[in-house]
Coordinates of N, CA and C in Angstrom, one line a residue:
M1 N -7.5 4.8 -10.9 CA -6.5 3.4 -10.3 C -5.8 4.3 -8.7
E2 N -6.1 3.4 -8.0 CA -5.3 3.4 -6.6 C -4.0 3.8 -6.5
S3 N -3.4 4.8 -6.0 CA -2.2 5.2 -5.8 C -1.5 4.3 -4.7
M4 N -0.3 3.9 -4.9 CA 0.3 3.2 -3.7 C 0.1 3.7 -2.5
F5 N -0.1 4.9 -2.1 CA -0.1 5.5 -0.9 C -1.6 5.2 -0.4
D6 N -2.7 5.2 -1.5 CA -4.2 5.0 -0.8 C -4.2 3.3 -0.6
I7 N -3.2 2.4 -1.2 CA -3.4 1.1 -1.0 C -2.9 0.8 0.2
L8 N -1.8 1.8 1.0 CA -1.2 1.7 2.1 C -2.3 1.8 3.1
M9 N -2.9 3.2 2.9 CA -4.0 3.5 3.8 C -5.1 2.6 3.8
G10 N -5.2 1.6 3.2 CA -6.4 0.8 3.2 C -6.1 -0.7 3.9
L11 N -4.7 -0.7 4.3 CA -4.5 -2.2 4.9 C -4.8 -2.0 6.3
P12 N -5.4 -3.2 6.7 CA -6.2 -3.4 8.0 C -5.4 -2.8 8.8
L13 N -4.3 -3.1 9.1 CA -3.3 -2.6 10.3 C -3.0 -1.3 10.4
F14 N -3.3 -0.4 9.2 CA -2.9 1.0 9.0 C -4.4 1.7 8.9
K15 N -5.5 1.1 9.0 CA -6.7 1.7 8.9 C -6.6 2.6 10.2
G16 N -7.5 3.8 9.7 CA -7.9 4.7 10.9 C -7.0 5.8 11.1
V17 N -5.5 5.6 10.4 CA -4.4 6.6 10.8 C -4.7 7.7 9.9
S18 N -4.3 8.9 10.2 CA -4.2 10.0 9.4 C -3.5 10.2 8.0
R19 N -3.8 10.9 7.2 CA -2.8 10.6 5.9 C -1.8 11.2 6.2
D20 N -1.6 12.5 7.2 CA -0.3 13.1 7.5 C 0.4 12.0 8.3
C21 N -0.2 11.5 9.3 CA 0.6 10.4 9.9 C 1.3 9.5 9.1
M22 N 0.4 8.9 8.0 CA 0.8 7.8 7.2 C 2.0 8.3 6.3
A23 N 2.2 9.8 6.0 CA 3.0 10.3 4.9 C 4.2 10.3 5.7
K24 N 4.4 10.4 7.3 CA 5.3 10.5 8.1 C 6.1 9.4 8.2
T25 N 5.2 8.1 8.1 CA 5.6 6.6 8.4 C 6.1 6.5 7.1
V26 N 5.7 6.9 5.8 CA 6.2 6.4 4.5 C 7.5 6.9 4.4
G27 N 7.7 8.0 4.9 CA 9.1 8.8 4.7 C 10.1 8.5 5.7
S28 N 9.8 7.8 6.9 CA 10.6 7.4 7.7 C 11.1 5.9 7.9
A29 N 10.1 5.1 7.4 CA 10.4 3.6 7.5 C 10.7 3.0 6.2
K30 N 11.2 1.9 6.1 CA 11.7 1.5 4.7 C 10.8 0.4 4.3
F31 N 10.0 0.5 3.4 CA 8.9 -0.2 2.7 C 9.7 -0.8 1.7
H32 N 9.9 -2.5 1.6 CA 10.4 -3.2 0.4 C 9.2 -3.9 0.0
F33 N 9.1 -3.6 -1.4 CA 8.2 -4.3 -2.2 C 8.9 -5.2 -3.1
L34 N 8.6 -6.4 -3.2 CA 8.8 -7.7 -3.8 C 7.9 -8.4 -4.7
K35 N 7.9 -8.8 -5.9 CA 7.0 -9.4 -6.8 C 7.4 -10.8 -6.7
Y36 N 6.3 -11.7 -6.8 CA 6.6 -13.3 -7.0 C 5.7 -13.6 -8.0
T37 N 6.3 -14.7 -9.0 CA 5.6 -15.4 -10.2 C 4.6 -16.1 -9.8
P38 N 3.7 -16.8 -10.5 CA 2.7 -17.7 -10.1 C 3.5 -19.4 -9.8
G39 N 3.2 -19.5 -8.5 CA 3.9 -21.0 -8.1 C 5.3 -20.6 -7.5
A40 N 5.7 -19.2 -7.3 CA 7.0 -18.9 -6.6 C 6.9 -19.2 -5.1
E41 N 7.6 -19.6 -4.3 CA 7.7 -19.8 -3.0 C 8.0 -18.4 -2.4
I42 N 7.3 -18.0 -1.5 CA 7.2 -16.8 -0.7 C 7.9 -16.8 0.6
F43 N 7.3 -18.1 1.5 CA 8.1 -18.2 2.7 C 7.7 -19.5 2.9
R44 N 8.9 -20.3 3.6 CA 8.7 -21.9 4.0 C 8.5 -21.8 5.4
A45 N 7.7 -22.9 5.7 CA 7.5 -23.0 7.2 C 8.8 -23.4 8.2
G46 N 9.0 -22.4 9.2 CA 10.3 -22.5 9.7 C 11.3 -21.5 9.8
Q47 N 11.0 -20.8 8.7 CA 12.0 -19.8 8.2 C 11.6 -18.5 9.3
P48 N 12.6 -17.9 9.4 CA 12.5 -16.8 10.4 C 11.5 -15.6 10.1
C49 N 10.7 -15.2 10.9 CA 10.0 -14.3 10.8 C 10.5 -12.9 11.1
N50 N 11.2 -12.2 10.1 CA 11.8 -11.2 10.6 C 11.2 -9.8 10.2
D51 N 10.2 -10.0 9.4 CA 9.4 -8.8 8.7 C 8.0 -9.1 8.8
I52 N 6.9 -8.1 9.0 CA 5.6 -8.2 8.7 C 5.4 -8.2 7.4
A53 N 4.8 -8.9 6.6 CA 4.2 -9.2 5.3 C 3.0 -8.9 5.0
F54 N 3.0 -7.7 4.2 CA 1.4 -7.5 3.5 C 1.4 -7.9 2.0
I55 N 0.3 -8.5 1.8 CA -0.1 -8.6 0.3 C -0.7 -7.7 -0.4
I56 N -0.1 -7.1 -1.2 CA -0.5 -5.9 -1.9 C -1.2 -6.1 -3.1
S57 N -1.2 -7.2 -3.6 CA -1.9 -7.4 -4.9 C -1.6 -9.1 -5.1
G58 N -2.8 -9.8 -5.6 CA -2.4 -11.0 -5.9 C -3.3 -12.0 -5.0
T59 N -3.0 -13.3 -5.1 CA -3.5 -14.2 -4.2 C -2.3 -15.3 -3.7
V60 N -2.3 -15.3 -2.5 CA -1.4 -16.7 -1.9 C -1.8 -17.7 -1.4
R61 N -1.6 -18.9 -1.3 CA -1.8 -20.3 -0.8 C -0.7 -20.6 0.2
M62 N -1.4 -20.7 1.4 CA -0.5 -21.1 2.6 C -1.2 -22.5 3.3
T63 N -0.3 -23.4 3.5 CA -0.5 -24.3 4.0 C 0.5 -24.8 5.3
I64 N -0.1 -25.1 6.4 CA 0.3 -25.6 7.7 C 0.0 -27.2 8.1
S65 N 1.2 -27.8 8.1 CA 1.0 -29.2 8.3 C 1.7 -29.7 9.7
N66 N 1.1 -30.8 10.0 CA 1.8 -31.4 11.7 C 3.1 -32.2 11.0
P67 N 3.8 -32.4 11.9 CA 5.3 -32.8 11.6 C 5.5 -34.1 10.5
D68 N 4.4 -35.1 10.8 CA 4.4 -36.3 9.8 C 3.4 -36.0 8.7
G69 N 3.2 -34.8 8.6 CA 2.2 -34.7 7.5 C 1.0 -35.3 7.2
R70 N 0.4 -35.9 8.1 CA -0.5 -36.7 8.0 C -2.1 -35.7 8.1
F71 N -1.9 -34.5 8.4 CA -2.8 -33.4 8.9 C -2.5 -32.1 8.4
S72 N -2.9 -31.5 7.6 CA -2.6 -30.3 7.1 C -4.0 -29.3 6.8
V73 N -3.8 -27.9 6.6 CA -5.0 -27.0 6.3 C -4.0 -26.1 5.4
S74 N -5.1 -25.8 4.4 CA -4.4 -24.7 3.4 C -5.6 -23.6 3.2
Q75 N -5.1 -22.6 3.0 CA -6.2 -21.5 2.8 C -5.5 -20.4 1.8
S76 N -6.2 -19.6 1.3 CA -5.9 -18.5 0.4 C -6.2 -17.2 0.9
L77 N -5.2 -16.2 0.6 CA -5.6 -15.0 0.9 C -5.1 -13.8 0.1
L78 N -6.0 -12.8 0.0 CA -6.0 -11.7 -0.8 C -5.4 -10.4 -0.5
A79 N -5.3 -9.4 -1.7 CA -4.5 -8.5 -1.2 C -5.1 -7.8 -0.1
Q80 N -4.2 -7.0 0.9 CA -4.7 -6.3 2.0 C -4.5 -7.1 3.3
D81 N -4.3 -8.5 2.8 CA -4.1 -9.4 4.5 C -2.5 -9.5 4.6
V82 N -2.2 -9.8 6.0 CA -1.2 -9.9 6.2 C -0.8 -11.2 6.7
I83 N 0.5 -11.6 6.2 CA 0.7 -13.2 6.6 C 1.2 -13.2 7.9
S84 N 0.3 -14.0 8.6 CA 0.9 -14.6 10.0 C 1.5 -13.5 10.8
P85 N 0.8 -12.7 11.1 CA 1.3 -11.2 11.7 C 1.7 -11.5 13.2
E86 N 1.1 -12.6 13.7 CA 1.1 -12.9 15.4 C 2.6 -13.5 15.5
F87 N 3.1 -14.2 14.6 CA 4.7 -14.6 14.9 C 5.7 -13.8 14.5
L88 N 5.4 -12.5 14.6 CA 6.6 -11.5 14.5 C 7.4 -11.3 15.8
F89 N 6.4 -11.5 16.7 CA 6.8 -11.3 18.0 C 6.7 -12.7 19.0
G90 N 7.2 -13.0 20.0 CA 6.8 -14.2 20.8 C 8.0 -15.1 21.1
K91 N 7.5 -16.3 21.6 CA 8.7 -17.3 21.9 C 8.9 -17.9 20.3
V92 N 7.9 -18.1 19.5 CA 8.3 -18.8 18.3 C 7.8 -17.4 17.2
T93 N 9.4 -17.2 16.6 CA 9.1 -16.0 15.8 C 9.7 -16.5 14.2
S94 N 9.1 -17.5 14.0 CA 9.1 -18.3 12.6 C 7.9 -18.8 11.7
Y95 N 7.8 -18.4 10.5 CA 6.6 -18.7 9.7 C 6.1 -20.2 10.0
P96 N 4.8 -20.6 10.5 CA 4.1 -21.8 10.8 C 3.8 -22.6 9.6
C97 N 3.8 -21.9 8.3 CA 3.4 -22.4 7.1 C 4.1 -22.2 6.1
D98 N 4.1 -22.9 4.7 CA 4.4 -22.7 3.5 C 3.8 -21.6 2.7
V99 N 4.1 -20.8 2.2 CA 3.3 -19.6 1.2 C 3.9 -19.8 0.1
F100 N 2.8 -19.8 -1.1 CA 2.9 -19.6 -2.6 C 2.3 -18.8 -2.9
A101 N 2.9 -18.1 -4.3 CA 2.1 -17.3 -4.9 C 1.1 -18.3 -5.9
V102 N 0.0 -17.7 -5.9 CA -1.2 -18.6 -7.0 C -0.8 -17.8 -8.3
D103 N -0.9 -16.4 -8.2 CA -0.9 -15.5 -9.3 C 0.5 -14.7 -9.3
T104 N 0.3 -13.7 -9.8 CA 1.8 -12.7 -9.7 C 1.1 -11.9 -8.4
V105 N 2.0 -11.7 -7.8 CA 2.0 -11.4 -6.1 C 2.9 -10.4 -5.8
S106 N 2.3 -9.3 -5.2 CA 3.0 -8.3 -4.9 C 3.1 -8.3 -3.3
I107 N 4.3 -8.2 -2.7 CA 4.4 -8.3 -1.1 C 5.2 -6.9 -0.6
L108 N 4.5 -6.5 0.4 CA 5.2 -5.3 1.3 C 5.9 -6.0 2.4
L109 N 6.9 -5.7 2.4 CA 7.8 -6.2 3.8 C 8.4 -5.0 4.3
I110 N 7.9 -5.1 6.0 CA 8.5 -4.0 7.0 C 9.4 -4.7 8.0
S111 N 10.8 -4.4 8.1 CA 11.2 -5.1 9.3 C 10.5 -4.7 10.5
K112 N 10.9 -5.8 11.4 CA 10.5 -5.8 12.9 C 10.9 -4.4 13.3
T113 N 12.1 -4.2 13.2 CA 12.7 -2.8 13.9 C 11.7 -1.6 13.5
D114 N 11.5 -1.7 12.1 CA 11.0 -0.3 11.8 C 9.4 -0.6 12.1
Y115 N 8.7 -1.6 12.2 CA 7.5 -1.8 12.6 C 7.2 -1.5 13.9
V116 N 8.2 -1.8 14.7 CA 7.9 -1.2 16.3 C 8.0 0.1 16.1
N117 N 8.9 0.8 15.4 CA 8.9 2.2 15.5 C 7.6 2.6 15.0
I118 N 7.0 2.2 13.8 CA 5.5 2.4 13.4 C 4.6 2.4 14.6
L119 N 4.6 1.1 15.3 CA 3.8 1.2 16.3 C 3.7 2.0 17.5
L120 N 4.9 2.7 17.6 CA 5.4 3.8 18.9 C 4.8 5.0 18.4
S121 N 4.7 5.1 17.0 CA 4.3 6.6 16.4 C 3.0 6.9 16.5
D122 N 2.1 6.3 16.5 CA 0.7 6.6 16.7 C -0.1 5.3 17.4
T123 N -1.0 5.6 18.5 CA -1.7 4.8 18.9 C -2.7 3.9 18.0
V124 N -2.9 4.8 17.1 CA -4.1 3.7 16.1 C -3.2 2.5 15.5
F125 N -1.9 2.6 15.2 CA -1.0 1.6 14.8 C -1.0 0.4 15.7
L126 N -0.8 1.0 17.0 CA -0.8 0.0 18.3 C -2.0 -0.7 18.4
F127 N -3.0 0.1 18.4 CA -4.3 -0.5 18.8 C -4.9 -1.7 17.4
N128 N -4.5 -1.2 16.5 CA -5.0 -2.1 15.4 C -4.1 -3.6 15.6
Y129 N -2.7 -3.5 16.0 CA -2.3 -4.6 15.9 C -2.4 -5.4 17.4
L130 N -2.8 -4.7 18.3 CA -3.1 -5.1 19.6 C -4.3 -6.0 19.5
N131 N -5.2 -5.3 18.8 CA -6.7 -6.1 18.6 C -6.5 -7.3 17.7
L132 N -5.5 -7.2 16.7 CA -5.4 -8.2 16.0 C -4.7 -9.6 16.8
L133 N -3.9 -9.3 17.7 CA -3.1 -10.3 18.7 C -4.1 -10.7 19.7
S134 N -5.1 -9.8 20.4 CA -6.1 -10.3 21.2 C -7.0 -11.1 20.7
M135 N -7.4 -11.0 19.2 CA -8.5 -11.9 18.4 C -7.8 -13.4 18.5
N136 N -6.5 -13.4 18.1 CA -6.1 -14.6 18.0 C -6.0 -15.3 19.4
A137 N -5.5 -14.7 20.3 CA -5.2 -15.1 21.7 C -6.6 -15.8 22.2
Q138 N -7.5 -15.0 21.7 CA -8.9 -15.5 22.6 C -9.5 -16.8 21.8
K139 N -8.7 -17.2 20.7 CA -9.0 -18.4 20.0 C -9.0 -19.7 21.0
T140 N -7.9 -19.4 22.2 CA -7.8 -20.7 22.9 C -9.1 -20.9 23.8
V141 N -9.5 -19.8 24.2 CA -10.8 -20.1 25.1 C -11.8 -21.0 24.1
E142 N -12.0 -20.5 23.2 CA -12.9 -21.2 22.1 C -12.5 -22.9 22.1
G143 N -11.3 -22.9 21.7 CA -10.6 -24.2 21.6 C -10.9 -25.1 23.1
I144 N -10.8 -24.6 24.1 CA -11.0 -25.3 25.2 C -12.4 -25.9 25.4
L145 N -13.5 -24.8 25.0 CA -14.9 -25.0 25.1 C -15.3 -26.2 24.0
A146 N -14.4 -26.1 22.7 CA -15.1 -27.1 22.1 C -14.2 -28.7 22.1
V147 N -13.2 -28.5 22.9 CA -12.7 -29.8 23.2 C -13.5 -30.5 24.2
S148 N -13.8 -29.6 25.2 CA -14.5 -30.2 26.6 C -16.0 -30.6 26.3
T149 N -16.5 -30.3 25.0 CA -17.7 -30.9 24.7 C -17.7 -32.2 24.0
G150 N -16.6 -32.4 23.4 CA -16.5 -33.8 22.9 C -17.1 -33.9 21.5
N151 N -17.6 -32.4 21.1 CA -18.4 -32.3 19.9 C -17.5 -32.3 18.6
V152 N -17.7 -33.4 17.6 CA -16.8 -33.3 16.5 C -16.9 -32.1 15.7
Q153 N -18.4 -31.6 15.4 CA -18.4 -30.4 14.7 C -17.5 -29.0 15.3
E154 N -17.7 -28.8 16.5 CA -17.0 -27.8 17.2 C -15.5 -27.9 17.1
R155 N -14.8 -29.2 17.2 CA -13.5 -29.4 17.3 C -13.1 -29.0 15.9
I156 N -13.8 -29.4 14.6 CA -13.5 -29.1 13.4 C -13.6 -27.6 13.3
A157 N -14.5 -27.0 13.7 CA -14.6 -25.6 13.9 C -13.2 -24.8 14.2
F158 N -13.1 -25.5 15.4 CA -11.9 -24.8 16.3 C -10.7 -25.0 15.3
W159 N -10.3 -26.2 14.9 CA -9.2 -26.1 13.9 C -9.3 -25.0 12.9
I160 N -10.0 -25.1 12.1 CA -10.4 -24.0 11.1 C -10.1 -22.7 11.7
S161 N -10.9 -22.2 13.0 CA -10.4 -21.1 13.3 C -9.2 -20.7 13.8
A162 N -8.5 -21.7 14.6 CA -7.0 -21.5 15.0 C -6.0 -21.5 13.7
L163 N -6.2 -22.3 12.7 CA -5.4 -22.2 11.7 C -5.3 -21.4 10.5
T164 N -6.7 -20.9 10.4 CA -6.8 -20.1 9.2 C -7.2 -18.5 9.9
Q165 N -6.9 -17.6 8.7 CA -7.1 -16.2 9.1 C -8.3 -15.6 8.8
P166 N -8.9 -14.8 9.3 CA -10.3 -14.2 9.3 C -10.7 -14.0 7.7
R167 N -10.3 -13.6 6.7 CA -10.5 -13.3 5.5 C -10.1 -14.2 4.4
S168 N -9.6 -15.4 5.0 CA -9.0 -16.5 4.2 C -10.3 -17.2 3.6
F169 N -10.1 -17.9 2.4 CA -11.0 -18.7 1.8 C -10.4 -19.7 0.7
D170 N -11.4 -20.6 0.1 CA -10.9 -22.0 -0.5 C -9.9 -22.9 0.7
I171 N -10.8 -22.8 1.7 CA -9.9 -23.7 2.9 C -10.1 -25.1 2.9
T172 N -9.2 -25.6 2.8 CA -9.3 -27.4 2.9 C -8.4 -27.8 3.8
L173 N -8.9 -29.1 4.4 CA -8.5 -29.9 5.7 C -8.0 -31.3 5.0
E174 N -6.6 -31.5 4.8 CA -6.4 -32.7 4.3 C -6.0 -33.8 5.6
C175 N -6.8 -34.6 5.6 CA -6.6 -35.5 6.7 C -7.6 -36.9 6.1
R176 N -6.9 -38.3 6.4 CA -7.9 -39.2 6.1 C -9.0 -39.2 7.3
Q177 N -10.0 -40.1 6.7 CA -11.1 -40.1 7.7 C -10.7 -40.9 9.0
R178 N -10.1 -42.2 8.6 CA -9.5 -43.2 9.5 C -8.4 -42.3 10.5
D179 N -7.8 -41.3 10.1 CA -6.8 -40.8 11.3 C -7.9 -39.7 12.0
L180 N -8.9 -39.3 11.2 CA -9.9 -38.3 12.3 C -10.2 -39.3 13.1
V181 N -11.0 -40.2 13.1 CA -11.5 -41.2 14.0 C -10.6 -41.4 15.2
G182 N -9.2 -41.7 14.9 CA -8.2 -41.9 15.8 C -8.0 -40.5 16.8
L183 N -8.1 -39.4 15.6 CA -7.8 -38.2 16.6 C -9.1 -37.8 17.5
F184 N -10.3 -38.0 17.0 CA -11.5 -37.6 17.8 C -11.8 -38.7 18.6
G185 N -11.2 -40.0 18.7 CA -11.9 -41.2 19.6 C -13.4 -41.4 19.4
V186 N -13.9 -41.4 18.2 CA -15.2 -41.8 18.0 C -15.2 -42.9 16.7
P187 N -16.2 -43.4 16.9 CA -16.7 -44.4 16.0 C -16.5 -43.8 14.6
R188 N -16.2 -44.6 13.4 CA -16.3 -44.0 12.4 C -17.5 -43.4 11.8
T189 N -18.5 -44.5 12.4 CA -20.1 -44.2 11.8 C -20.6 -42.8 12.6
T190 N -19.9 -42.4 13.9 CA -20.5 -41.1 14.2 C -19.7 -39.8 13.6
L191 N -18.4 -39.9 13.3 CA -17.8 -39.2 12.5 C -18.6 -39.1 10.9
R192 N -19.0 -39.9 10.5 CA -19.6 -39.8 9.1 C -20.7 -38.9 9.3
S193 N -21.6 -39.3 10.4 CA -22.8 -38.7 10.8 C -22.6 -37.3 10.8
E194 N -21.6 -36.9 11.7 CA -21.3 -35.5 11.9 C -20.9 -34.6 10.6
L195 N -20.2 -35.3 9.8 CA -19.8 -34.7 8.6 C -20.7 -34.8 7.5
E196 N -21.7 -35.4 7.5 CA -23.0 -35.5 6.7 C -23.8 -34.5 7.0
S197 N -24.1 -34.1 8.4 CA -24.8 -33.0 8.9 C -24.2 -31.7 8.6
M198 N -22.9 -31.7 8.6 CA -22.5 -30.2 8.3 C -22.5 -30.0 7.1
K199 N -22.2 -31.3 6.0 CA -22.3 -31.0 4.6 C -23.9 -30.7 4.3
A200 N -24.9 -31.2 4.9 CA -26.6 -30.9 4.6 C -26.7 -29.5 5.1
R201 N -25.9 -29.1 5.7 CA -26.1 -27.4 6.2 C -25.3 -26.5 5.3
G202 N -24.5 -27.1 4.4 CA -23.6 -26.1 3.7 C -22.5 -25.7 4.2
L203 N -21.9 -26.2 5.4 CA -20.8 -25.9 6.1 C -19.8 -26.3 5.2
I204 N -19.6 -27.5 4.8 CA -18.4 -28.2 4.5 C -18.8 -29.2 3.3
D205 N -17.8 -29.7 2.4 CA -17.8 -30.8 1.8 C -17.0 -31.7 2.3
F206 N -16.8 -33.0 1.7 CA -15.8 -33.8 2.3 C -15.8 -35.1 1.6
T207 N -14.5 -35.8 1.5 CA -14.3 -37.1 0.7 C -13.4 -38.0 1.9
L208 N -13.2 -39.0 1.4 CA -12.2 -39.9 2.3 C -11.1 -39.5 2.7
Y209 N -10.6 -38.3 2.2 CA -9.2 -37.9 2.4 C -9.2 -36.4 2.7
G210 N -10.0 -35.6 2.8 CA -10.0 -34.5 3.5 C -11.6 -33.7 3.3
I211 N -11.6 -32.4 4.0 CA -12.6 -31.4 4.0 C -12.6 -30.1 3.4
T212 N -13.6 -29.9 2.6 CA -13.4 -28.6 2.2 C -14.6 -27.4 2.8
V213 N -14.0 -26.5 3.3 CA -14.8 -25.4 4.0 C -15.7 -24.6 2.9
K214 N -17.1 -24.8 3.1 CA -17.9 -24.1 2.1 C -18.3 -22.7 2.8
D215 N -18.4 -22.7 4.0 CA -18.9 -21.4 4.5 C -18.0 -21.3 5.9
R216 N -17.2 -20.4 6.0 CA -16.5 -20.3 6.8 C -17.0 -19.5 8.3
V217 N -17.4 -18.6 8.0 CA -18.3 -17.7 9.0 C -19.6 -18.6 9.8
A218 N -20.1 -19.7 8.7 CA -21.1 -20.1 9.4 C -20.4 -21.6 10.4
L219 N -19.6 -21.7 9.8 CA -18.9 -23.1 10.5 C -18.5 -22.5 12.0
L220 N -17.6 -21.2 11.9 CA -16.9 -20.8 13.2 C -18.5 -20.4 14.0
S221 N -19.4 -20.3 13.6 CA -20.6 -19.7 14.7 C -20.8 -21.0 15.4
L222 N -20.4 -22.2 15.0 CA -20.7 -23.5 16.1 C -19.8 -23.1 17.2
L223 N -18.8 -22.5 17.4 CA -18.0 -22.3 18.5 C -18.8 -21.6 19.7
H224 N -18.6 -21.6 21.1 CA -19.2 -20.7 21.9 C -18.6 -19.4 21.8
N225 N -19.4 -18.3 22.0 CA -18.8 -16.9 22.4 C -17.9 -16.7 21.3
H226 N -18.2 -17.3 20.1 CA -17.2 -16.8 19.1 C -17.6 -15.5 18.3
S227 N -16.7 -14.6 18.1 CA -16.6 -13.4 17.9 C -15.4 -12.7 16.8
E228 N -14.9 -13.3 15.9 CA -14.3 -13.2 15.3 C -14.5 -11.9 14.3
D229 N -13.6 -10.8 14.0 CA -13.9 -9.8 13.2 C -13.7 -10.3 11.7
T230 N -14.4 -10.6 10.9 CA -14.1 -11.0 9.4 C -13.9 -10.0 8.5
D231 N -14.1 -8.6 8.7 CA -14.0 -7.1 8.3 C -12.2 -7.0 8.2
D232 N -11.6 -7.5 9.0 CA -10.0 -7.0 9.1 C -9.4 -7.9 8.5

C-alpha cells in the first residue's frame, strides 16, 4: 500500500521533485488533511481561496454556474487532482464553483503562504505550477478562435475546455436548447443538426435540457491549436 509520502510525490504539482527535497518540504510546510463524508460540501462558489487543495482520495463533484443559474457545467475529479489551482493568485481569489464529496474524500490543504515558500524552494515546484497556469491562460486564444468562426461545435468545445480541468470526467452542461439558440444566435434547426453531428461522432449525448460529454479529449480536438496536457 502506498505511503502518504509516496502519494504526495505522485501529485502533479510535485512531480519530478527529488525525495530529499520533498522530505524537506514535508518537514517545513504545514500540511492539513481533511476528510469529507459523501455529499458533504467542500467549497462553495465565492468562498475565498486561501489554500491550494489536493484530492488525496475519493471523488469530488464540481459545478460552475452563471449568475441566474440557467447555464452550468459540472465535472468530477479524482485523487491527485488539484481543485481550481489558478484561483489561488490573481485578481479573483475565490472558488468559481461549488465542490461536494461524491464518496469519502480526503483533501490536502496547503496555505498560500506555505505554498509560495514551496514554490521558491525548488524550480521544479515552480515550473510545474507555471506550466499549469500557462496552459489555462492559453485557453483564451482557443476561445477567440472558436467564437470568431461562428462554429457551434467549437464554441461548445471551448466552454468545456475553459470550464473543466484536464483530467475531469462525467462532464455535463445543463442549459435548455432554447437558451443555447439565443446564446449562439443560430436557428433551432441548426443547433439540433450540430448536436446530432457531435452525437454521431461519439463526442456528446444531449437532451432538451443539457449536454453530456462522452469524449472530452476528442471534443477538445475540435479547437484550433489545442494542446492541453491530459496526463497532468
